[in-house]
Tab-separated table of C-alpha atoms and ligand atoms in Angstrom:
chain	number	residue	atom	x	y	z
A	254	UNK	CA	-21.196	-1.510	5.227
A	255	UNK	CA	-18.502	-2.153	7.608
A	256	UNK	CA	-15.604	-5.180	7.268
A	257	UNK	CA	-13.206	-6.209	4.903
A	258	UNK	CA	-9.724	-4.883	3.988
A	259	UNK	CA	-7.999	-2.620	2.204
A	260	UNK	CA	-4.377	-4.575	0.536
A	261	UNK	CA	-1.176	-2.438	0.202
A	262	UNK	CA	0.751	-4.017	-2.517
A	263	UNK	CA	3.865	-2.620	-1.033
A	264	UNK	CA	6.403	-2.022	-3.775
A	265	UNK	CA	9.266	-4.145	-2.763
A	266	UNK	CA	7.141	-7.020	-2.689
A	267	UNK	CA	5.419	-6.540	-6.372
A	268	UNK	CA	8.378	-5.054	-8.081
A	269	UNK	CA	12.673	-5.628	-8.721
A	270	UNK	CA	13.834	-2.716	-7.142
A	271	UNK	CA	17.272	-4.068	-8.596
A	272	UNK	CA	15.385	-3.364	-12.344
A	273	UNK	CA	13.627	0.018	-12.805
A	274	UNK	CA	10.190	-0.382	-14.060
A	275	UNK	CA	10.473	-4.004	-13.152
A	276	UNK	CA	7.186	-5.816	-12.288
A	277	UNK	CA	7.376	-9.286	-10.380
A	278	UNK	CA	4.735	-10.823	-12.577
A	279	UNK	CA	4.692	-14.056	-11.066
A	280	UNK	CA	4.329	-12.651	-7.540
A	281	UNK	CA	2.010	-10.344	-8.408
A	282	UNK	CA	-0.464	-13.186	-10.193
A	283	UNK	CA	0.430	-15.201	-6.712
A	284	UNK	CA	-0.717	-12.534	-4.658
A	285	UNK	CA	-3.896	-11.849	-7.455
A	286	UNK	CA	-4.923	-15.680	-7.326
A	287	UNK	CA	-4.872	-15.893	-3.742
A	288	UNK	CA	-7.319	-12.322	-3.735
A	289	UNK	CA	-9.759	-14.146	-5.674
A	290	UNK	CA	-9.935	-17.550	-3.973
A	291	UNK	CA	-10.483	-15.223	-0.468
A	292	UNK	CA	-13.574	-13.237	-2.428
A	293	UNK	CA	-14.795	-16.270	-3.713
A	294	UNK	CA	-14.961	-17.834	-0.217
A	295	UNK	CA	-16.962	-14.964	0.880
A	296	UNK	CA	-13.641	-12.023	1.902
A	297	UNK	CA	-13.891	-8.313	1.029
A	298	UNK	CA	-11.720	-6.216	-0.628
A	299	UNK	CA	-13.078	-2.872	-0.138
A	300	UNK	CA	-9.791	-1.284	-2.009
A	301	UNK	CA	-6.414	-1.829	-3.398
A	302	UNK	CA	-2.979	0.414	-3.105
A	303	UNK	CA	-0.235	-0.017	-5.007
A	304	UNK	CA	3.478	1.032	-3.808
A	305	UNK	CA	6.383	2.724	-5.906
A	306	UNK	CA	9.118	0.269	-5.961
A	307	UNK	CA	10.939	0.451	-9.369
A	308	UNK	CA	8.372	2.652	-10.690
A	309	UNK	CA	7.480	5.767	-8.484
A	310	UNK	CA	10.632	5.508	-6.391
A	311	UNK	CA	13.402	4.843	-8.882
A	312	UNK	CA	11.823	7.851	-10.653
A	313	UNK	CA	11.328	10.103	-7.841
A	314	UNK	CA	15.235	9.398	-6.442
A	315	UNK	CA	15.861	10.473	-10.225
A	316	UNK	CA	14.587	13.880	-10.047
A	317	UNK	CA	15.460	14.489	-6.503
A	318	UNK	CA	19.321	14.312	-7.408
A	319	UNK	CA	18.770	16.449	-10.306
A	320	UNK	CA	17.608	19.930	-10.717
A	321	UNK	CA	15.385	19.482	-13.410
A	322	UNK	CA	11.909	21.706	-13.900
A	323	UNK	CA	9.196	20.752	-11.318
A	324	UNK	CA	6.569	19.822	-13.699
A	325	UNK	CA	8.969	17.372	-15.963
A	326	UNK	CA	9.582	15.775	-12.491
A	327	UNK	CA	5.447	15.482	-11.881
A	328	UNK	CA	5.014	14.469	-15.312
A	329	UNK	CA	7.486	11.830	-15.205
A	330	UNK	CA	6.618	10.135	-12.055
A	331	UNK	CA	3.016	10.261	-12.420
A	332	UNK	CA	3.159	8.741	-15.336
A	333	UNK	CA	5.277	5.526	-13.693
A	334	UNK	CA	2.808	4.800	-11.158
A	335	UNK	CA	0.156	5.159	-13.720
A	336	UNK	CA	1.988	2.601	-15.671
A	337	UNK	CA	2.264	0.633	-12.270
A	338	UNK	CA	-1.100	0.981	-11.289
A	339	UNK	CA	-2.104	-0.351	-15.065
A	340	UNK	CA	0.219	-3.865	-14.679
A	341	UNK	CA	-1.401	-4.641	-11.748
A	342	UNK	CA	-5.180	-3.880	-12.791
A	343	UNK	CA	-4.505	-6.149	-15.801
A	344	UNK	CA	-3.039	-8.912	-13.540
A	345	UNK	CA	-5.837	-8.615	-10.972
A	346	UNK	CA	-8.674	-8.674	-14.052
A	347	UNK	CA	-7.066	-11.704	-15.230
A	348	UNK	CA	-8.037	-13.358	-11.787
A	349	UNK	CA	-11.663	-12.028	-12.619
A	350	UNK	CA	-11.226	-8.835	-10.115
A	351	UNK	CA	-12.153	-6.150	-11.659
A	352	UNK	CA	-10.557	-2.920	-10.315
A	353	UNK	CA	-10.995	0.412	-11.031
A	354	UNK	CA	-8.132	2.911	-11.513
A	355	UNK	CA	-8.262	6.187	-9.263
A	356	UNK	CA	-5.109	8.334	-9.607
A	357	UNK	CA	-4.413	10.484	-6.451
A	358	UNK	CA	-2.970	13.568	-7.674
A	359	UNK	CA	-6.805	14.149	-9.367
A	360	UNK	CA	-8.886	13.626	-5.877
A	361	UNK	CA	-6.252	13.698	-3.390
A	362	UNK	CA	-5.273	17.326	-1.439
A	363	UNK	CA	-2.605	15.998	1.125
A	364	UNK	CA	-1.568	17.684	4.259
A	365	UNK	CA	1.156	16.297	5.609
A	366	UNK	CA	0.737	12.855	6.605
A	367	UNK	CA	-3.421	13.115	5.706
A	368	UNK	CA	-3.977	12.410	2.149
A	369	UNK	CA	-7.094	13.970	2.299
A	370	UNK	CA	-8.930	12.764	-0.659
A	371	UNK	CA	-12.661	13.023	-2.044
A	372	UNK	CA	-13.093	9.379	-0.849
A	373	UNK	CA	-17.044	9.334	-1.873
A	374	UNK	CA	-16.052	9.742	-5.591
A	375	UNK	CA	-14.615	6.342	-5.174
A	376	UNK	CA	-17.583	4.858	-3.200
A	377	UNK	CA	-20.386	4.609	-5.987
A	378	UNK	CA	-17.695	2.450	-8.194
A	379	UNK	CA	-18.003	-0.147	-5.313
A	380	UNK	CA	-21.995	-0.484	-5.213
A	381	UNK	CA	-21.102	-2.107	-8.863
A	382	UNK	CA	-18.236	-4.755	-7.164
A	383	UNK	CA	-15.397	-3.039	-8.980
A	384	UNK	CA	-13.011	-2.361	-6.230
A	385	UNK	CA	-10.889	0.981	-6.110
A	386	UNK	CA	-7.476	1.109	-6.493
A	387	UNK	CA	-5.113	3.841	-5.574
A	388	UNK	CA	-1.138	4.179	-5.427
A	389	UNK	CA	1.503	6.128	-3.928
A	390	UNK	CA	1.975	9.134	-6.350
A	391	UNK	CA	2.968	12.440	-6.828
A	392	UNK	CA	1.267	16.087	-6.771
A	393	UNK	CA	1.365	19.533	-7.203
A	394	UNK	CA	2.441	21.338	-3.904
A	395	UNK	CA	4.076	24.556	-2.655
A	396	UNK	CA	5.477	25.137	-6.224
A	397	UNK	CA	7.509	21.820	-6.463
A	398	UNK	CA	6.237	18.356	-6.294
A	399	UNK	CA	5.827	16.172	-3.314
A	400	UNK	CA	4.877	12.481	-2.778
A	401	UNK	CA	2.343	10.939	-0.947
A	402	UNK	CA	2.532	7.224	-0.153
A	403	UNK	CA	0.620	4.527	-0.516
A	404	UNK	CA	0.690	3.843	3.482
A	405	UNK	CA	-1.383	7.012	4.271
A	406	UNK	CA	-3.770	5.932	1.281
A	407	UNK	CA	-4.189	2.630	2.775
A	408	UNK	CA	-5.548	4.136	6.006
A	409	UNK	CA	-7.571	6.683	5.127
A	410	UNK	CA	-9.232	4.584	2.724
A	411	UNK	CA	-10.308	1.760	4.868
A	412	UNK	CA	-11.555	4.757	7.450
A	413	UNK	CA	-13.469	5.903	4.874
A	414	UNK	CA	-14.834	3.339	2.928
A	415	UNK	CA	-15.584	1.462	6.303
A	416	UNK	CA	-12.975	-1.510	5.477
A	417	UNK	CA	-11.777	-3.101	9.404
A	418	UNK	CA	-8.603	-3.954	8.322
A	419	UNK	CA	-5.382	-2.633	6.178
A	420	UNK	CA	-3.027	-5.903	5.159
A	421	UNK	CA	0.496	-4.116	3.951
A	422	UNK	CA	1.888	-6.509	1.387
A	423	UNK	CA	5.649	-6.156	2.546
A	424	UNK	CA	8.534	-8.568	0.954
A	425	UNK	CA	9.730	-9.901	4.645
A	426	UNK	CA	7.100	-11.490	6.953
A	427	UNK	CA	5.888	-8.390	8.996
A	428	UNK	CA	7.693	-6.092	11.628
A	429	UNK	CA	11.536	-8.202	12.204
A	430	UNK	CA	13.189	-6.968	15.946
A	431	UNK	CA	16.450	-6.041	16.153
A	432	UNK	CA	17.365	-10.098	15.781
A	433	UNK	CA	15.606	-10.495	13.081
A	434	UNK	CA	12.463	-12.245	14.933
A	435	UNK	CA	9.404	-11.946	13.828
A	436	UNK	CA	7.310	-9.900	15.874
A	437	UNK	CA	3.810	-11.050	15.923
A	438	UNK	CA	1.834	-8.568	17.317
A	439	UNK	CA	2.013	-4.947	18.633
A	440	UNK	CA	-0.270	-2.610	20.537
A	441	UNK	CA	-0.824	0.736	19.008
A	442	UNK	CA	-0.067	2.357	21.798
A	443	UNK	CA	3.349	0.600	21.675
A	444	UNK	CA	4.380	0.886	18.208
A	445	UNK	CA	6.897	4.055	19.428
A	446	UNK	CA	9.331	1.849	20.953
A	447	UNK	CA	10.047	-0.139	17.669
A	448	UNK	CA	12.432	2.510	16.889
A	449	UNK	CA	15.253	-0.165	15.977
A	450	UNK	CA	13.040	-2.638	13.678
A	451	UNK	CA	12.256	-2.574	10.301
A	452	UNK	CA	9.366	-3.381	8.280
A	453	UNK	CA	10.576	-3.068	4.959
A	454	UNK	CA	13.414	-5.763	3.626
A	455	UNK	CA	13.585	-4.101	0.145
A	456	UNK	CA	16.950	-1.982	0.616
A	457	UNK	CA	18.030	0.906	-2.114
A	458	UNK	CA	16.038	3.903	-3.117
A	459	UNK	CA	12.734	4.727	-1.281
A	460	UNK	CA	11.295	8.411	-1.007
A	461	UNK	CA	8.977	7.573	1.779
A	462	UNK	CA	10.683	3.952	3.489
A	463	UNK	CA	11.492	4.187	6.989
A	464	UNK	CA	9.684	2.731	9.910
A	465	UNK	CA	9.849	6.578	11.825
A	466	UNK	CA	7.579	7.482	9.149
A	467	UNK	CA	5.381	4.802	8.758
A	468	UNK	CA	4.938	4.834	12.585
A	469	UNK	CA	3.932	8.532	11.922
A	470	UNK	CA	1.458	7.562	9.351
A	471	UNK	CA	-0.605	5.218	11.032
A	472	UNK	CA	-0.962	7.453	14.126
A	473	UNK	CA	-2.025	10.214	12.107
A	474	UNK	CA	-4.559	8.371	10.087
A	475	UNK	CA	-5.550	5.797	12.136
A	476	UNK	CA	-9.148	5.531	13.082
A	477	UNK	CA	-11.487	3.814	15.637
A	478	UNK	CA	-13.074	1.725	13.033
A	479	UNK	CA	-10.013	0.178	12.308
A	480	UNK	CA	-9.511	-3.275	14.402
A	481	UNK	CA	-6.097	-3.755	13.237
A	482	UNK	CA	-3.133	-3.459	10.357
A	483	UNK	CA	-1.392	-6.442	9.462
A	484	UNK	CA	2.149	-6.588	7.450
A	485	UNK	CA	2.968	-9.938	5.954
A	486	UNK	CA	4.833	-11.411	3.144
A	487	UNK	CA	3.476	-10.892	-0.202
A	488	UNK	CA	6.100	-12.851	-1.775
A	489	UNK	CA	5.739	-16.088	-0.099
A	490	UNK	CA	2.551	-17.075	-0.805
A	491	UNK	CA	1.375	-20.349	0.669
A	492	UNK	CA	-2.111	-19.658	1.277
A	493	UNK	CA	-1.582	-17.084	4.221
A	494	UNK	CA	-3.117	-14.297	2.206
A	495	UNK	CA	-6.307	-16.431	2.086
A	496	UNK	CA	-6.064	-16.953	5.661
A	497	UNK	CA	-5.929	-13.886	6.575
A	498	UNK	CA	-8.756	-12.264	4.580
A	499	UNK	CA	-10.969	-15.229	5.272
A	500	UNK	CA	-9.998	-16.218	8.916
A	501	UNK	CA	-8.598	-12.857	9.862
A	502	UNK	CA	-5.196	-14.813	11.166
A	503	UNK	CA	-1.748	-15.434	9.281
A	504	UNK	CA	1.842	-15.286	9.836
A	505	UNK	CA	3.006	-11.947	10.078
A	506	UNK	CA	2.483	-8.763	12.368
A	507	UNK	CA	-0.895	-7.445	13.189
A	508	UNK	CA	-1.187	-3.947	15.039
A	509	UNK	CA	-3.525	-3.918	16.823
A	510	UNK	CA	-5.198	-1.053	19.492
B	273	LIG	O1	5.753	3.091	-2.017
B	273	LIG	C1	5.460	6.018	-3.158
B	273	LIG	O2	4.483	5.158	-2.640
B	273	LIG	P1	4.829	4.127	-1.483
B	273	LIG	C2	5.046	6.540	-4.522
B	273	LIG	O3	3.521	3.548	-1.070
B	273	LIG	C3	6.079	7.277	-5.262
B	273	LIG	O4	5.457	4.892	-0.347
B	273	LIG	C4	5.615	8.027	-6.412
B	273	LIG	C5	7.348	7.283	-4.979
């Protein structure tokens, strides 16, 4: 069935990237209570991603500066965003939404910017209203390990679990200009001559920030299903997270075709 949304939890909004391994509990049950008054008033989450942060980035930028054995490195990392992924299923379950965990590096086979994952494993999970959830991770590739982030998982899993809308959970209140104004919204089309904003306020460590490559991703995974993305503030929570996946409007950015 077609509608709903697919929520990036982006990591600077859900974790301290000051503080490895460092979740933002109270945001994160903010951002969980607000989920379940939206699905109680009739919203659909058709899937959840969870970003790095303090987790999966702290770790990665670990092993990157070091030259330690590739599969310590996988082992290592994985194992944060499983940790990750766990917080944040137990915070959501506590709001009475049940998620179910799918780790990427098991059904995921990445090409560059396509995560290419074995999205109707997922699908039979949500025919019983538990609602995948995925994260940025790392996998096996060319004899080392490589990442692939949650903002190519977000897209290709509202394309293919029919969701019309991806809402990144960012920790400043969508795409900022160079003047730090909010920029409301942006045709697809345009989003190439954003080269000098920034989406992500969370500075430090990141293995896949940027807005190049985020500008990348959504072109190479975007789909014409998909009526629109929208980045707002998952950290200042005043209801706008209902509005938006009840009333499909809120303060932030939507991109839009
Ligand atoms: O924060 C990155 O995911 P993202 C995941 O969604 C790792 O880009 C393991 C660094």
């Amino acid at each position: 069935m077609a509608g709903g949304f697919v929520i990036k939890l982006g990591g600077s909004a859900i974790t301290d990237k000051s503080k490895p391994y460092t979740v933002r509990l109270s945001i994160l049950h903010g951002i969980a209570a607000e989920m379940a008054e939206a699905i109680a008033r009739g919203a659909e989450v058709k899937g959840v991603v969870v970003g790095g942060g303090s987790f999966g980035h702290y770790v990665a930028t670990a092993y990157s500066e070091e030259k330690s054995p590739a599969g310590e490195a996988l082992s290592s990392i994985t194992a944060s965003m499983t940790e990750l992924a766990l917080a944040v299923h137990d915070v959501l379950q506590s709001h009475g939404i049940n998620t179910i965990i799918y780790p990427p590096h098991a059904f995921c086979r990445p090409r560059d910017l396509k995560p290419n994952c074995a999205w109707h494993m997922v699908s039979a999970s949500i025919e019983l209203n538990a609602i995948p959830l995925v994260y940025g991770d790392a996998y096996p590739c060319r004899g080392q390990w490589c990442i692939v982030s949650g903002d190519e998982l977000s897209l290709e899993m509202a394309c293919s679990l029919g969701a019309e809308y991806v809402a990144y959970l960012s920790d400043v209140d969508g795409i900022l200009d160079p003047r730090g104004n909010l920029v409301t919204s942006i045709e697809l089309g345009k989003l190439g001559s954003l080269k000098g904003d920034s989406i992500e306020g969370g500075k430090g460590y990141d293995v896949t920030g940027g807005i190049n490559r985020k500008l990348r991703v959504i072109q190479a995974n975007w789909c014409s299903r998909l009526k629109g993305i929208w980045i707002i503030n998952g950290t200042r929570l005043d209801g706008r997270l209902v509005r938006l996946l009840v009333e499909h409007r809120a303060r932030g950015t939507l991109i839009a075709p």
